[in-house]
XYZ file of C-alpha atoms in Angstrom:
474
model
C 16.106 -13.715 -16.592
C 15.727 -10.351 -14.824
C 11.957 -10.770 -14.600
C 12.170 -14.304 -13.198
C 14.343 -13.405 -10.220
C 17.873 -14.091 -11.501
C 19.144 -10.521 -11.319
C 22.038 -11.329 -8.886
C 23.294 -14.123 -11.155
C 23.016 -12.001 -14.307
C 24.839 -9.089 -12.671
C 27.683 -11.344 -11.511
C 28.089 -12.760 -15.017
C 28.191 -9.286 -16.545
C 30.761 -8.098 -14.011
C 33.103 -10.900 -15.095
C 32.775 -10.063 -18.796
C 35.390 -7.791 -20.344
C 34.374 -4.090 -20.368
C 35.068 -3.745 -24.130
C 31.928 -5.569 -25.113
C 28.819 -4.866 -27.124
C 25.600 -5.449 -25.222
C 22.208 -5.672 -26.894
C 19.036 -5.955 -24.818
C 15.662 -6.834 -26.352
C 12.386 -6.793 -24.452
C 8.776 -6.765 -25.585
C 7.944 -4.895 -22.380
C 10.112 -2.288 -20.717
C 8.739 -1.190 -17.319
C 10.589 1.186 -14.998
C 12.186 -1.616 -12.975
C 13.545 -3.207 -16.132
C 14.841 0.119 -17.419
C 16.725 0.738 -14.165
C 18.367 -2.704 -14.395
C 19.244 -2.160 -18.051
C 20.938 1.166 -17.400
C 23.091 -0.463 -14.726
C 24.649 -2.819 -17.284
C 24.672 -0.550 -20.358
C 26.878 2.441 -21.097
C 25.319 5.339 -22.994
C 22.756 3.032 -24.616
C 20.876 3.777 -27.813
C 17.198 3.092 -27.190
C 14.880 2.094 -30.040
C 11.168 1.750 -29.263
C 8.820 0.077 -31.749
C 5.125 0.539 -30.991
C 4.082 0.976 -27.373
C 5.427 -0.356 -24.115
C 3.618 -3.298 -22.519
C 0.911 -3.373 -25.188
C -0.640 -6.537 -26.650
C -0.582 -6.785 -30.446
C -3.820 -5.752 -32.143
C -3.854 -9.043 -34.101
C -4.591 -10.975 -30.900
C -8.196 -11.410 -29.818
C -8.226 -11.362 -26.015
C -10.982 -13.178 -24.134
C -11.061 -13.003 -20.328
C -13.420 -15.222 -18.331
C -14.116 -15.049 -14.601
C -14.881 -18.568 -13.375
C -14.378 -20.902 -10.434
C -11.470 -23.365 -10.310
C -13.831 -26.330 -10.596
C -15.093 -25.198 -14.011
C -11.779 -24.304 -15.626
C -10.803 -27.767 -16.855
C -14.183 -28.434 -18.482
C -13.996 -25.049 -20.206
C -10.442 -25.842 -21.333
C -11.623 -29.065 -22.999
C -14.403 -27.132 -24.731
C -11.995 -24.501 -26.094
C -9.514 -27.110 -27.335
C -12.261 -29.170 -28.968
C -13.688 -26.198 -30.882
C -10.228 -24.959 -31.886
C -8.998 -28.259 -33.330
C -12.302 -28.837 -35.108
C -11.719 -25.613 -37.057
C -7.968 -26.089 -37.555
C -6.688 -29.660 -37.320
C -3.093 -28.509 -37.874
C -3.276 -25.731 -35.292
C -1.146 -25.460 -32.164
C -2.077 -24.409 -28.644
C 0.017 -23.182 -25.711
C -1.384 -23.430 -22.174
C 0.198 -21.441 -19.331
C 0.119 -22.385 -15.639
C 1.911 -20.862 -12.659
C 3.762 -23.853 -11.153
C 5.712 -26.870 -12.338
C 3.470 -29.308 -10.437
C 0.389 -27.737 -12.020
C 1.906 -28.233 -15.488
C 2.568 -31.922 -14.864
C -0.887 -32.475 -13.330
C -2.660 -30.787 -16.241
C -0.526 -32.821 -18.661
C -1.715 -36.028 -17.007
C -5.378 -34.946 -17.110
C -5.250 -33.978 -20.804
C -3.534 -37.237 -21.784
C -6.350 -39.111 -20.040
C -8.742 -37.175 -22.321
C -6.787 -38.404 -25.393
C -4.977 -35.112 -26.029
C -1.323 -35.718 -26.950
C 0.679 -32.961 -25.289
C 3.965 -32.144 -23.562
C 5.001 -29.984 -20.618
C 7.721 -27.329 -20.529
C 9.115 -25.814 -17.332
C 12.347 -25.070 -15.499
C 12.293 -28.349 -13.590
C 13.207 -30.313 -16.720
C 16.671 -30.839 -18.168
C 17.836 -28.507 -20.902
C 17.857 -31.398 -23.378
C 14.217 -32.236 -22.598
C 13.172 -28.602 -22.950
C 14.905 -28.263 -26.315
C 13.334 -31.510 -27.517
C 9.862 -30.330 -26.461
C 10.257 -27.006 -28.290
C 11.571 -28.784 -31.391
C 8.608 -31.210 -31.421
C 6.204 -28.313 -30.908
C 7.637 -26.341 -33.825
C 7.728 -29.354 -36.155
C 4.150 -30.366 -35.358
C 4.925 -33.649 -33.602
C 2.906 -32.334 -30.666
C 0.207 -29.696 -30.987
C -0.324 -28.813 -27.329
C 2.310 -27.663 -24.840
C 1.636 -26.883 -21.184
C 4.234 -24.462 -19.837
C 5.089 -22.094 -17.026
C 6.182 -18.523 -17.683
C 9.593 -19.853 -18.759
C 8.040 -20.211 -22.239
C 6.478 -16.752 -22.208
C 9.565 -15.106 -23.703
C 11.486 -15.810 -26.862
C 9.279 -18.648 -28.103
C 8.265 -18.186 -31.762
C 6.215 -21.063 -33.201
C 4.561 -20.865 -36.609
C 0.910 -21.822 -36.613
C 0.432 -21.109 -32.908
C -3.077 -19.689 -32.989
C -4.289 -20.294 -29.437
C -2.890 -19.276 -26.044
C -4.738 -20.158 -22.848
C -3.781 -18.624 -19.498
C -5.136 -21.481 -17.387
C -3.666 -19.679 -14.370
C -3.935 -15.895 -14.390
C -0.556 -14.088 -14.728
C 0.364 -12.048 -11.673
C 1.589 -8.888 -13.409
C 1.088 -6.906 -16.583
C 4.380 -7.705 -18.308
C 3.920 -11.451 -17.844
C 0.442 -11.205 -19.374
C 1.754 -9.288 -22.398
C 4.563 -11.806 -22.958
C 2.272 -14.822 -22.647
C -0.375 -13.454 -24.995
C 2.359 -12.334 -27.392
C 3.200 -15.960 -28.269
C 0.308 -15.865 -30.752
C -0.637 -13.322 -33.406
C 2.968 -12.985 -34.591
C 4.234 -11.776 -37.979
C 0.829 -10.558 -39.114
C -1.008 -13.767 -38.219
C -4.223 -13.726 -36.199
C -4.429 -15.347 -32.793
C -6.740 -15.860 -29.840
C -5.840 -15.673 -26.159
C -8.065 -16.908 -23.329
C -7.428 -15.943 -19.715
C -9.137 -17.600 -16.746
C -9.519 -15.442 -13.624
C -10.974 -16.834 -10.401
C -13.003 -14.598 -8.038
C -10.226 -14.664 -5.434
C -7.679 -13.355 -7.962
C -9.099 -9.823 -7.931
C -5.597 -8.421 -7.379
C -4.427 -9.878 -10.697
C -7.657 -8.826 -12.417
C -6.520 -5.209 -12.106
C -3.472 -5.927 -14.283
C -5.481 -7.902 -16.852
C -8.096 -5.153 -17.137
C -5.325 -2.606 -17.574
C -3.839 -4.645 -20.442
C -7.234 -4.808 -22.158
C -7.725 -1.055 -21.884
C -4.242 -0.253 -23.189
C -4.726 -2.507 -26.219
C -8.120 -0.952 -26.977
C -10.285 -3.972 -26.165
C -13.449 -4.023 -24.071
C -13.310 -5.118 -20.440
C -15.937 -7.809 -19.665
C -18.552 -6.733 -17.075
C -17.690 -9.526 -14.622
C -13.998 -8.612 -14.785
C -14.820 -4.921 -14.307
C -16.918 -5.824 -11.255
C -13.985 -7.799 -9.844
C -11.668 -4.811 -10.338
C -14.167 -2.413 -8.751
C -14.552 -4.664 -5.725
C -10.793 -4.859 -5.245
C -10.405 -1.078 -5.542
C -13.030 -0.632 -2.831
C -11.053 -2.988 -0.599
C -7.940 -0.882 -1.192
C -9.785 2.350 -0.357
C -11.197 0.864 2.843
C -7.745 -0.328 3.907
C -8.586 -4.038 3.877
C -5.802 -4.804 1.410
C -2.782 -2.998 0.010
C -1.928 -2.783 -3.645
C 1.644 -2.119 -4.776
C 1.112 -2.081 -8.528
C 2.707 -4.364 -11.060
C 4.649 -7.266 -9.610
C 7.325 -9.349 -11.239
C 11.104 -8.883 -11.136
C 11.246 -10.958 -7.967
C 11.076 -14.710 -7.680
C 13.435 -17.157 -6.072
C 14.856 -19.172 -8.945
C 14.322 -22.884 -9.473
C 12.301 -24.793 -6.918
C 14.562 -27.833 -6.882
C 17.397 -25.631 -5.567
C 15.199 -24.703 -2.602
C 14.397 -28.362 -1.988
C 18.090 -29.324 -1.999
C 18.843 -26.478 0.395
C 16.007 -27.550 2.706
C 17.398 -31.104 2.788
C 20.803 -29.724 3.741
C 19.894 -26.990 6.231
C 16.348 -27.841 7.311
C 12.830 -27.046 6.166
C 12.753 -23.691 7.937
C 15.772 -22.240 6.118
C 15.374 -18.594 5.151
C 16.162 -17.491 1.611
C 19.766 -16.274 1.375
C 19.076 -14.149 -1.664
C 17.171 -10.860 -1.380
C 13.420 -11.143 -1.770
C 12.658 -8.386 -4.291
C 8.940 -8.474 -3.814
C 9.189 -8.149 -0.041
C 11.695 -5.328 -0.373
C 9.399 -3.451 -2.752
C 6.451 -3.896 -0.419
C 8.438 -2.639 2.567
C 9.688 0.362 0.613
C 6.197 1.302 -0.585
C 4.841 0.976 2.927
C 7.501 3.406 4.110
C 6.635 5.934 1.422
C 2.911 5.745 2.202
C 3.421 6.206 5.916
C 4.151 9.593 7.452
C 7.849 10.145 8.049
C 8.501 10.708 11.725
C 11.778 11.016 13.627
C 11.701 8.193 16.189
C 12.378 10.373 19.234
C 10.028 8.364 21.463
C 10.714 4.892 20.092
C 13.549 2.590 20.974
C 15.861 1.069 18.371
C 17.118 -2.404 19.107
C 20.447 -3.390 17.578
C 22.220 -6.177 19.415
C 25.490 -7.835 18.563
C 25.884 -10.994 16.487
C 25.861 -14.421 18.028
C 27.766 -17.549 17.193
C 25.522 -20.267 15.856
C 27.680 -22.924 17.395
C 27.125 -24.377 20.887
C 28.229 -22.150 23.737
C 30.989 -23.623 25.897
C 30.416 -23.481 29.677
C 32.167 -20.690 31.475
C 32.882 -18.788 28.301
C 33.187 -15.042 29.045
C 30.951 -12.627 27.108
C 32.421 -11.239 23.915
C 33.856 -7.724 23.973
C 32.200 -4.988 21.896
C 33.321 -4.932 18.278
C 35.507 -2.094 17.035
C 33.293 -1.054 14.052
C 30.351 -0.434 16.384
C 32.527 1.618 18.723
C 33.640 3.633 15.729
C 30.019 4.238 14.774
C 29.273 5.469 18.304
C 32.236 7.820 18.197
C 31.177 9.108 14.796
C 27.653 9.885 16.005
C 29.005 11.654 19.114
C 31.378 13.738 17.018
C 28.549 14.711 14.695
C 26.432 15.826 17.658
C 29.257 18.013 18.941
C 29.795 19.553 15.515
C 26.114 20.425 15.165
C 26.144 22.038 18.616
C 29.089 24.253 17.651
C 27.688 25.212 14.225
C 24.153 26.200 15.245
C 23.373 27.651 18.643
C 19.604 27.567 18.327
C 16.725 25.353 19.514
C 16.801 23.273 16.333
C 20.435 22.368 16.954
C 19.642 21.400 20.524
C 16.852 19.163 19.297
C 19.157 17.472 16.792
C 21.790 16.955 19.479
C 19.278 15.356 21.838
C 18.047 13.013 19.111
C 21.577 11.854 18.265
C 22.372 11.430 21.946
C 19.281 9.269 22.367
C 20.312 7.188 19.346
C 23.749 6.635 20.906
C 22.143 5.653 24.200
C 19.901 3.149 22.445
C 22.894 1.592 20.678
C 24.884 1.430 23.910
C 21.981 -0.064 25.881
C 21.304 -2.727 23.258
C 23.996 -4.979 24.678
C 26.357 -4.976 21.691
C 28.573 -8.060 21.770
C 26.968 -9.473 24.916
C 24.777 -11.994 23.150
C 21.665 -10.920 25.120
C 19.816 -8.733 22.622
C 16.522 -9.528 21.009
C 17.746 -9.050 17.458
C 21.120 -10.556 18.155
C 19.613 -13.978 18.621
C 20.282 -16.495 15.921
C 17.610 -17.197 13.353
C 17.255 -20.261 11.144
C 19.071 -19.565 7.887
C 21.156 -21.049 5.170
C 24.432 -19.926 6.714
C 26.013 -20.898 10.033
C 26.075 -17.258 11.253
C 23.202 -14.797 11.096
C 22.037 -11.559 12.668
C 18.743 -9.633 12.732
C 19.032 -5.859 12.480
C 15.856 -3.864 13.150
C 15.681 -0.613 11.163
C 12.005 0.265 11.581
C 12.553 3.108 14.081
C 15.236 4.937 12.114
C 14.295 8.095 10.172
C 12.761 7.610 6.731
C 15.937 8.675 4.915
C 18.023 6.184 6.903
C 15.565 3.348 6.241
C 15.588 4.135 2.550
C 19.396 4.116 2.455
C 19.562 0.800 4.308
C 17.043 -0.912 1.995
C 18.223 0.723 -1.230
C 19.051 -2.028 -3.700
C 22.279 -0.419 -4.884
C 23.591 0.111 -1.341
C 22.701 -3.459 -0.356
C 24.455 -4.791 -3.464
C 27.621 -2.864 -2.576
C 27.616 -4.259 0.959
C 27.082 -7.790 -0.358
C 29.928 -7.428 -2.863
C 32.370 -5.943 -0.341
C 31.658 -8.324 2.551
C 30.354 -11.530 0.958
C 27.344 -11.637 3.272
C 23.736 -12.266 2.276
C 21.290 -9.509 3.266
C 17.509 -9.922 3.137
C 14.813 -7.332 3.906
C 11.992 -8.640 6.086
C 8.976 -7.288 7.936
C 6.875 -4.194 7.272
C 7.173 -0.561 8.318
C 5.119 0.237 11.439
C 4.545 3.880 12.342
C 5.549 4.972 15.860
C 2.712 4.454 18.320
C 0.731 2.132 16.067
C 0.234 -1.571 16.887
C 2.080 -4.214 14.913
C -0.321 -6.177 12.650
C -0.845 -9.808 13.708
C 1.669 -12.171 12.183
C 3.974 -9.333 11.117
C 7.203 -7.853 12.432
C 8.761 -4.441 12.253
C 11.041 -3.724 9.311
C 14.421 -5.454 9.756
C 17.375 -6.903 7.858
C 18.718 -10.460 8.086
C 22.505 -10.624 7.665
C 23.933 -14.093 7.004
C 27.456 -15.305 6.362
C 29.678 -18.351 6.379
C 31.922 -16.778 9.036
C 31.286 -14.541 12.048
C 33.727 -11.975 10.656
C 31.663 -11.651 7.461
C 28.510 -10.945 9.464
C 30.381 -8.411 11.637
C 31.714 -6.527 8.609
C 28.296 -6.385 6.964
C 26.641 -5.286 10.210
C 29.200 -2.528 10.717
C 28.686 -1.326 7.138
C 24.899 -1.230 7.568
C 25.361 0.620 10.862
C 27.602 3.157 9.108
C 24.998 3.740 6.386
C 22.243 4.214 8.972
C 24.333 6.555 11.128
C 25.414 8.749 8.216
C 21.860 8.980 6.882
C 20.473 9.794 10.350
C 23.045 12.536 10.960
C 22.428 13.935 7.473
C 18.671 14.048 8.058
C 19.107 15.821 11.383
C 21.573 18.337 9.944
C 19.078 19.061 7.172
C 16.420 19.673 9.808
C 18.731 22.140 11.563
C 19.517 24.011 8.339
C 15.851 24.359 7.394
C 14.752 25.480 10.851
C 13.684 29.031 9.875
C 15.039 32.547 9.571
C 13.693 33.990 12.828
C 13.625 32.891 16.447
C 11.732 34.159 19.471
C 13.932 36.240 21.792
């Protein structure tokens, strides 16, 4: 559930369970992201590791083929024909990436006289249980599934796994392939990789190397080509994916029917947040002394009445301004040196930017309403804050605390753009989308984010003052 993007739901369930509980967590793979989530819900856990982490069993023969989309189905028929000629009672599991792809492949195989069933999250629980039961009992010998069947499925006699669509990260590959070769039995796993899936080929090649199997030459060439693209700056690679997702697709469709097709996701996009964070780490950290930070007040999504006076500035923002001014005065008193003067000027500029942004006037660029799933929303640009402040504002734990305390939905969008560099086409600077059912909810969340940014900015500047140096020119 963590891996498939249901972390918020799982965390809410665990928070409502009595503290005097016994929690047991099993996972065939245990990457760093998963370990961090596990330690958030476990108290002084006892960890038992059997074998290696994210390693395919040695009883599984892994075969990876690089081929075009047009040739995959013919090759699939060839593999199934040879397999069932050798073992008429055998069972095969075929993995695809989407629910529609599973249903389409099911239709095509039935037309070729292969009796099979599909298994994915778009089906009712009763249908899924019936499919698994028929698969285990031998009523059907072929099941086409999404990654929902990659975990916890143990079927005797399952000797063939085919990744018709290449998995997008290492852990998903290990789980899929691990459906065969269980309990000492031998198994075979085929994986189809298309030439345009060179990003995923890196993860597949890594899995082959870890498990001690040879990497095919065409796959190695695909990996080498992608690495050259990364070195030349054509693409960016953020390592193993997963642990993101957006839940079930039918929920998105129902939401689109209710709020419109252009509704933004209310839940946090983990993959986008990770990409933004990595981009920040890769870029050089600079204090935005020459850039302007835009942070306008929230707007009502409802229609504006004629003659309505502009809203007055909100108290939390005024408090943030006062806090920043007090911090500047304190730094000036504590350190009478050039570094202190520099810190004071930076904080003063930050206050001027906040004051000039038109807080509460409804005229700011970021304060404009954006299409979302809630009636009230607000865009908060954080790109030009110091690196420490950006990290605090996008830190998953801090965001979760703000969401829990205010009830708002906060999503990280955009990419980090270094000061002075052009914004890539089709992209925006790093910003947060704050959404809520009421204007007060959005205001509270915005004030809390502003507090986190202000405290982190002041802390970074104070640290710069303290580490200024032992000597000064007289």
